[in-house]
mmCIF file of C-alpha atoms in Angstrom:
data_model
loop_
_atom_site.group_PDB
_atom_site.id
_atom_site.type_symbol
_atom_site.label_atom_id
_atom_site.label_comp_id
_atom_site.label_asym_id
_atom_site.label_seq_id
_atom_site.Cartn_x
_atom_site.Cartn_y
_atom_site.Cartn_z
ATOM 1 C CA UNK O 1 -16.984 71.242 3.518
ATOM 2 C CA UNK O 2 -19.540 68.459 3.328
ATOM 3 C CA UNK O 3 -17.085 66.039 4.908
ATOM 4 C CA UNK O 4 -14.470 66.416 7.615
ATOM 5 C CA UNK O 5 -10.838 65.375 7.362
ATOM 6 C CA UNK O 6 -11.886 61.967 8.671
ATOM 7 C CA UNK O 7 -14.258 61.544 5.734
ATOM 8 C CA UNK O 8 -17.406 61.814 7.839
ATOM 9 C CA UNK O 9 -20.339 63.958 6.796
ATOM 10 C CA UNK O 10 -20.593 67.211 8.720
ATOM 11 C CA UNK O 11 -23.764 67.829 10.676
ATOM 12 C CA UNK O 12 -24.277 71.187 12.354
ATOM 13 C CA UNK O 13 -26.927 72.193 14.892
ATOM 14 C CA UNK O 14 -26.267 75.908 15.184
ATOM 15 C CA UNK O 15 -29.322 77.456 13.545
ATOM 16 C CA UNK O 16 -31.632 74.880 15.163
ATOM 17 C CA UNK O 17 -33.276 74.634 11.739
ATOM 18 C CA UNK O 18 -32.556 71.496 9.639
ATOM 19 C CA UNK O 19 -32.469 73.255 6.266
ATOM 20 C CA UNK O 20 -30.388 76.167 7.523
ATOM 21 C CA UNK O 21 -27.957 73.872 9.327
ATOM 22 C CA UNK O 22 -27.624 71.652 6.265
ATOM 23 C CA UNK O 23 -26.572 74.688 4.232
ATOM 24 C CA UNK O 24 -24.064 75.756 6.876
ATOM 25 C CA UNK O 25 -22.519 72.293 6.813
ATOM 26 C CA UNK O 26 -21.998 72.167 3.067
ATOM 27 C CA UNK O 27 -21.389 75.829 2.150
ATOM 28 C CA UNK O 28 -18.193 77.599 3.269
ATOM 29 C CA UNK O 29 -19.642 80.987 2.311
ATOM 30 C CA UNK O 30 -22.863 80.355 4.241
ATOM 31 C CA UNK O 31 -20.811 79.560 7.342
ATOM 32 C CA UNK O 32 -18.792 82.758 6.953
ATOM 33 C CA UNK O 33 -21.905 84.868 6.405
ATOM 34 C CA UNK O 34 -23.590 83.294 9.425
ATOM 35 C CA UNK O 35 -20.585 84.185 11.556
ATOM 36 C CA UNK O 36 -20.617 87.722 10.193
ATOM 37 C CA UNK O 37 -24.301 88.118 11.074
ATOM 38 C CA UNK O 38 -23.733 86.781 14.599
ATOM 39 C CA UNK O 39 -23.804 90.193 16.215
ATOM 40 C CA UNK O 40 -26.483 91.733 18.438
ATOM 41 C CA UNK O 41 -29.044 89.081 17.508
ATOM 42 C CA UNK O 42 -29.746 85.557 18.804
ATOM 43 C CA UNK O 43 -27.306 83.010 17.381
ATOM 44 C CA UNK O 44 -30.072 80.971 15.746
ATOM 45 C CA UNK O 45 -31.327 84.075 13.910
ATOM 46 C CA UNK O 46 -27.837 84.925 12.669
ATOM 47 C CA UNK O 47 -27.041 81.455 11.362
ATOM 48 C CA UNK O 48 -30.441 81.023 9.719
ATOM 49 C CA UNK O 49 -29.707 84.192 7.745
ATOM 50 C CA UNK O 50 -27.616 82.545 4.990
ATOM 51 C CA UNK O 51 -30.404 80.066 4.227
ATOM 52 C CA UNK O 52 -33.046 82.802 4.100
ATOM 53 C CA UNK O 53 -30.793 84.931 1.898
ATOM 54 C CA UNK O 54 -30.186 82.053 -0.513
ATOM 55 C CA UNK O 55 -33.934 81.456 -0.738
ATOM 56 C CA UNK O 56 -34.585 85.109 -1.504
ATOM 57 C CA UNK O 57 -31.943 84.993 -4.205
ATOM 58 C CA UNK O 58 -33.680 81.982 -5.737
ATOM 59 C CA UNK O 59 -30.826 79.574 -5.053
ATOM 60 C CA UNK O 60 -29.893 76.664 -2.806
ATOM 61 C CA UNK O 61 -26.511 78.203 -1.965
ATOM 62 C CA UNK O 62 -24.713 81.525 -1.768
ATOM 63 C CA UNK O 63 -22.326 82.672 -4.478
ATOM 64 C CA UNK O 64 -19.685 85.265 -3.600
ATOM 65 C CA UNK O 65 -19.353 86.532 -7.160
ATOM 66 C CA UNK O 66 -23.061 87.036 -7.575
ATOM 67 C CA UNK O 67 -23.411 88.820 -4.239
ATOM 68 C CA UNK O 68 -20.369 91.000 -4.909
ATOM 69 C CA UNK O 69 -21.842 92.203 -8.210
ATOM 70 C CA UNK O 70 -25.412 92.616 -6.903
ATOM 71 C CA UNK O 71 -26.974 96.075 -7.047
ATOM 72 C CA UNK O 72 -26.435 97.452 -3.488
ATOM 73 C CA UNK O 73 -29.964 98.812 -3.110
ATOM 74 C CA UNK O 74 -31.543 95.609 -4.383
ATOM 75 C CA UNK O 75 -29.295 93.551 -2.123
ATOM 76 C CA UNK O 76 -30.325 95.641 0.877
ATOM 77 C CA UNK O 77 -33.958 94.942 0.020
ATOM 78 C CA UNK O 78 -33.244 91.223 0.364
ATOM 79 C CA UNK O 79 -32.254 91.922 3.972
ATOM 80 C CA UNK O 80 -35.001 94.379 4.841
ATOM 81 C CA UNK O 81 -37.904 92.343 3.426
ATOM 82 C CA UNK O 82 -40.019 90.962 6.266
ATOM 83 C CA UNK O 83 -38.996 89.068 8.232
ATOM 84 C CA UNK O 84 -35.737 91.021 8.242
ATOM 85 C CA UNK O 85 -32.523 89.009 8.135
ATOM 86 C CA UNK O 86 -31.024 91.006 10.993
ATOM 87 C CA UNK O 87 -31.810 93.639 13.582
ATOM 88 C CA UNK O 88 -29.752 96.034 11.461
ATOM 89 C CA UNK O 89 -30.522 94.771 7.951
ATOM 90 C CA UNK O 90 -29.161 97.740 6.026
ATOM 91 C CA UNK O 91 -25.710 97.802 7.579
ATOM 92 C CA UNK O 92 -25.403 94.010 7.606
ATOM 93 C CA UNK O 93 -26.347 93.782 3.933
ATOM 94 C CA UNK O 94 -23.489 96.168 3.198
ATOM 95 C CA UNK O 95 -21.072 94.116 5.305
ATOM 96 C CA UNK O 96 -22.038 90.850 3.610
ATOM 97 C CA UNK O 97 -21.520 92.414 0.196
ATOM 98 C CA UNK O 98 -18.137 93.814 1.277
ATOM 99 C CA UNK O 99 -17.136 90.369 2.538
ATOM 100 C CA UNK O 100 -18.026 88.783 -0.790
ATOM 101 C CA UNK O 101 -16.223 91.491 -2.758
ATOM 102 C CA UNK O 102 -13.109 90.805 -0.690
ATOM 103 C CA UNK O 103 -13.408 87.056 -1.289
ATOM 104 C CA UNK O 104 -13.685 87.653 -5.038
ATOM 105 C CA UNK O 105 -10.655 89.942 -5.046
ATOM 106 C CA UNK O 106 -8.426 87.849 -2.777
ATOM 107 C CA UNK O 107 -9.651 84.255 -3.166
ATOM 108 C CA UNK O 108 -11.358 84.197 -6.569
ATOM 109 C CA UNK O 109 -14.716 83.950 -4.760
ATOM 110 C CA UNK O 110 -13.823 80.678 -3.041
ATOM 111 C CA UNK O 111 -14.575 81.083 0.676
ATOM 112 C CA UNK O 112 -12.996 77.745 1.602
ATOM 113 C CA UNK O 113 -9.657 78.955 0.232
ATOM 114 C CA UNK O 114 -9.392 81.193 3.284
ATOM 115 C CA UNK O 115 -8.638 78.137 5.414
ATOM 116 C CA UNK O 116 -7.895 75.363 2.914
ATOM 117 C CA UNK O 117 -4.372 76.592 2.187
ATOM 118 C CA UNK O 118 -3.525 77.882 5.675
ATOM 119 C CA UNK O 119 -0.731 75.794 7.185
ATOM 120 C CA UNK O 120 -0.858 77.042 10.781
ATOM 121 C CA UNK O 121 -3.462 78.300 13.200
ATOM 122 C CA UNK O 122 -1.783 81.688 13.410
ATOM 123 C CA UNK O 123 -1.811 82.066 9.630
ATOM 124 C CA UNK O 124 -5.497 81.161 9.514
ATOM 125 C CA UNK O 125 -6.278 83.611 12.296
ATOM 126 C CA UNK O 126 -4.607 86.441 10.390
ATOM 127 C CA UNK O 127 -6.552 85.559 7.240
ATOM 128 C CA UNK O 128 -9.824 85.576 9.154
ATOM 129 C CA UNK O 129 -9.023 88.886 10.853
ATOM 130 C CA UNK O 130 -8.435 90.399 7.414
ATOM 131 C CA UNK O 131 -11.991 89.608 6.319
ATOM 132 C CA UNK O 132 -14.374 92.610 6.319
ATOM 133 C CA UNK O 133 -16.536 92.504 9.434
ATOM 134 C CA UNK O 134 -14.242 90.060 11.282
ATOM 135 C CA UNK O 135 -12.487 91.473 14.314
ATOM 136 C CA UNK O 136 -10.193 89.626 16.706
ATOM 137 C CA UNK O 137 -12.927 87.904 18.700
ATOM 138 C CA UNK O 138 -15.091 86.922 15.745
ATOM 139 C CA UNK O 139 -12.048 85.534 13.934
ATOM 140 C CA UNK O 140 -11.060 83.415 16.930
ATOM 141 C CA UNK O 141 -14.590 82.085 17.377
ATOM 142 C CA UNK O 142 -14.853 81.120 13.711
ATOM 143 C CA UNK O 143 -11.432 79.492 13.857
ATOM 144 C CA UNK O 144 -12.691 77.441 16.808
ATOM 145 C CA UNK O 145 -15.813 76.518 14.848
ATOM 146 C CA UNK O 146 -13.690 75.362 11.921
ATOM 147 C CA UNK O 147 -11.545 73.208 14.178
ATOM 148 C CA UNK O 148 -14.186 71.802 16.494
ATOM 149 C CA UNK O 149 -16.971 71.085 14.023
ATOM 150 C CA UNK O 150 -15.771 71.447 10.450
ATOM 151 C CA UNK O 151 -12.564 69.422 10.583
ATOM 152 C CA UNK O 152 -10.238 72.306 9.687
ATOM 153 C CA UNK O 153 -7.275 71.812 12.036
ATOM 154 C CA UNK O 154 -3.978 73.332 10.953
ATOM 155 C CA UNK O 155 -1.112 73.098 13.410
ATOM 156 C CA UNK O 156 -1.767 75.197 16.505
ATOM 157 C CA UNK O 157 -5.399 75.928 15.734
ATOM 158 C CA UNK O 158 -6.567 75.602 19.348
ATOM 159 C CA UNK O 159 -3.888 77.978 20.585
ATOM 160 C CA UNK O 160 -4.721 80.493 17.837
ATOM 161 C CA UNK O 161 -8.414 80.321 18.754
ATOM 162 C CA UNK O 162 -7.566 81.203 22.353
ATOM 163 C CA UNK O 163 -10.102 80.224 25.026
ATOM 164 C CA UNK O 164 -12.663 79.496 22.298
ATOM 165 C CA UNK O 165 -10.527 76.580 21.170
ATOM 166 C CA UNK O 166 -10.539 74.855 24.552
ATOM 167 C CA UNK O 167 -12.000 71.355 24.491
ATOM 168 C CA UNK O 168 -15.211 70.957 26.482
ATOM 169 C CA UNK O 169 -15.880 74.690 26.735
ATOM 170 C CA UNK O 170 -19.241 76.347 26.176
ATOM 171 C CA UNK O 171 -18.137 79.857 25.309
ATOM 172 C CA UNK O 172 -19.359 80.436 21.778
ATOM 173 C CA UNK O 173 -21.200 79.254 18.701
ATOM 174 C CA UNK O 174 -18.257 76.928 18.080
ATOM 175 C CA UNK O 175 -19.541 74.800 20.968
ATOM 176 C CA UNK O 176 -23.185 74.542 19.892
ATOM 177 C CA UNK O 177 -24.075 71.009 18.864
ATOM 178 C CA UNK O 178 -27.764 70.982 19.799
ATOM 179 C CA UNK O 179 -30.447 72.582 21.998
ATOM 180 C CA UNK O 180 -28.724 71.662 25.271
ATOM 181 C CA UNK O 181 -25.354 73.142 24.373
ATOM 182 C CA UNK O 182 -27.120 76.223 22.982
ATOM 183 C CA UNK O 183 -28.605 76.798 26.433
ATOM 184 C CA UNK O 184 -25.182 76.356 28.046
ATOM 185 C CA UNK O 185 -23.493 78.765 25.648
ATOM 186 C CA UNK O 186 -26.246 81.335 26.116
ATOM 187 C CA UNK O 187 -25.926 81.042 29.902
ATOM 188 C CA UNK O 188 -22.160 81.560 29.660
ATOM 189 C CA UNK O 189 -22.637 84.652 27.507
ATOM 190 C CA UNK O 190 -25.154 86.111 29.954
ATOM 191 C CA UNK O 191 -22.832 85.473 32.889
ATOM 192 C CA UNK O 192 -19.899 87.038 31.048
ATOM 193 C CA UNK O 193 -22.010 90.066 30.133
ATOM 194 C CA UNK O 194 -23.177 90.491 33.734
ATOM 195 C CA UNK O 195 -19.599 90.202 35.015
ATOM 196 C CA UNK O 196 -18.384 92.795 32.514
ATOM 197 C CA UNK O 197 -21.198 95.149 33.506
ATOM 198 C CA UNK O 198 -20.383 94.744 37.201
ATOM 199 C CA UNK O 199 -16.676 95.351 36.563
ATOM 200 C CA UNK O 200 -17.475 98.505 34.599
ATOM 201 C CA UNK O 201 -19.748 99.781 37.365
ATOM 202 C CA UNK O 202 -17.061 99.106 39.989
ATOM 203 C CA UNK O 203 -14.448 100.915 37.888
ATOM 204 C CA UNK O 204 -16.763 103.908 37.419
ATOM 205 C CA UNK O 205 -17.481 104.057 41.144
ATOM 206 C CA UNK O 206 -13.763 103.859 41.963
ATOM 207 C CA UNK O 207 -12.953 106.642 39.492
ATOM 208 C CA UNK O 208 -15.726 108.815 40.872
ATOM 209 C CA UNK O 209 -14.535 108.278 44.447
ATOM 210 C CA UNK O 210 -10.966 109.139 43.499
ATOM 211 C CA UNK O 211 -12.103 112.288 41.720
ATOM 212 C CA UNK O 212 -14.091 113.430 44.768
ATOM 213 C CA UNK O 213 -11.113 112.779 47.042
ATOM 214 C CA UNK O 214 -8.808 114.762 44.768
ATOM 215 C CA UNK O 215 -11.275 117.635 44.639
ATOM 216 C CA UNK O 216 -11.598 117.670 48.415
ATOM 217 C CA UNK O 217 -7.810 117.715 48.795
ATOM 218 C CA UNK O 218 -7.537 120.776 46.543
ATOM 219 C CA UNK O 219 -10.279 122.695 48.328
ATOM 220 C CA UNK O 220 -8.753 125.575 50.366
ATOM 221 C CA UNK O 221 -9.198 125.302 54.145
ATOM 222 C CA UNK O 222 -11.341 127.727 56.080
ATOM 223 C CA UNK O 223 -9.309 130.405 57.902
ATOM 224 C CA UNK O 224 -9.627 130.402 61.687
ATOM 225 C CA UNK O 225 -11.332 133.359 63.277
ATOM 226 C CA UNK O 226 -9.392 135.167 66.013
#
């Protein structure tokens, strides 16, 4: 993953940390782990996690086989040691280990094999969705990251990535190429979150109003006095 299909070196600016970004650019597993950790924490924190984890394991890269076989309690300690690797270090340590165990079982520990042999975007999407900790949205975002920044572009990859694959968008980590785009992506996420919250509030209000109307309709009328 150190070079794209065009033969150019890959330079990422997701973690906003030179060492962490360098690891993300050359290590398929680090990129996958960063994407896995990108949940309920700032994006820079999530994608710096693989570098910090590698350091704590005394290595300059992550190894799926080693992580898969690591003592679970000891591996959790690598996440919980201050500063913690995630807001929820215990559960995320378990998810990372499950991811690596799956990669060992299905891809002989080679993370890049997940996309290297995929011939279409839809096939790659299904492979990503099968990874522990990767739901529909996370799989699409990572597929967009592979296509937009890591040179992995099987037929139909943009379509398979959905809106995250759109050129010129600023929807996700796939679109972060520096501090400016990070700000734009963060602003988009905040706007989307606010819109979702407003839509939920409107739906709740509508449901409540309908329930009150139905209750009033069922209420027996008051008999007239003669």
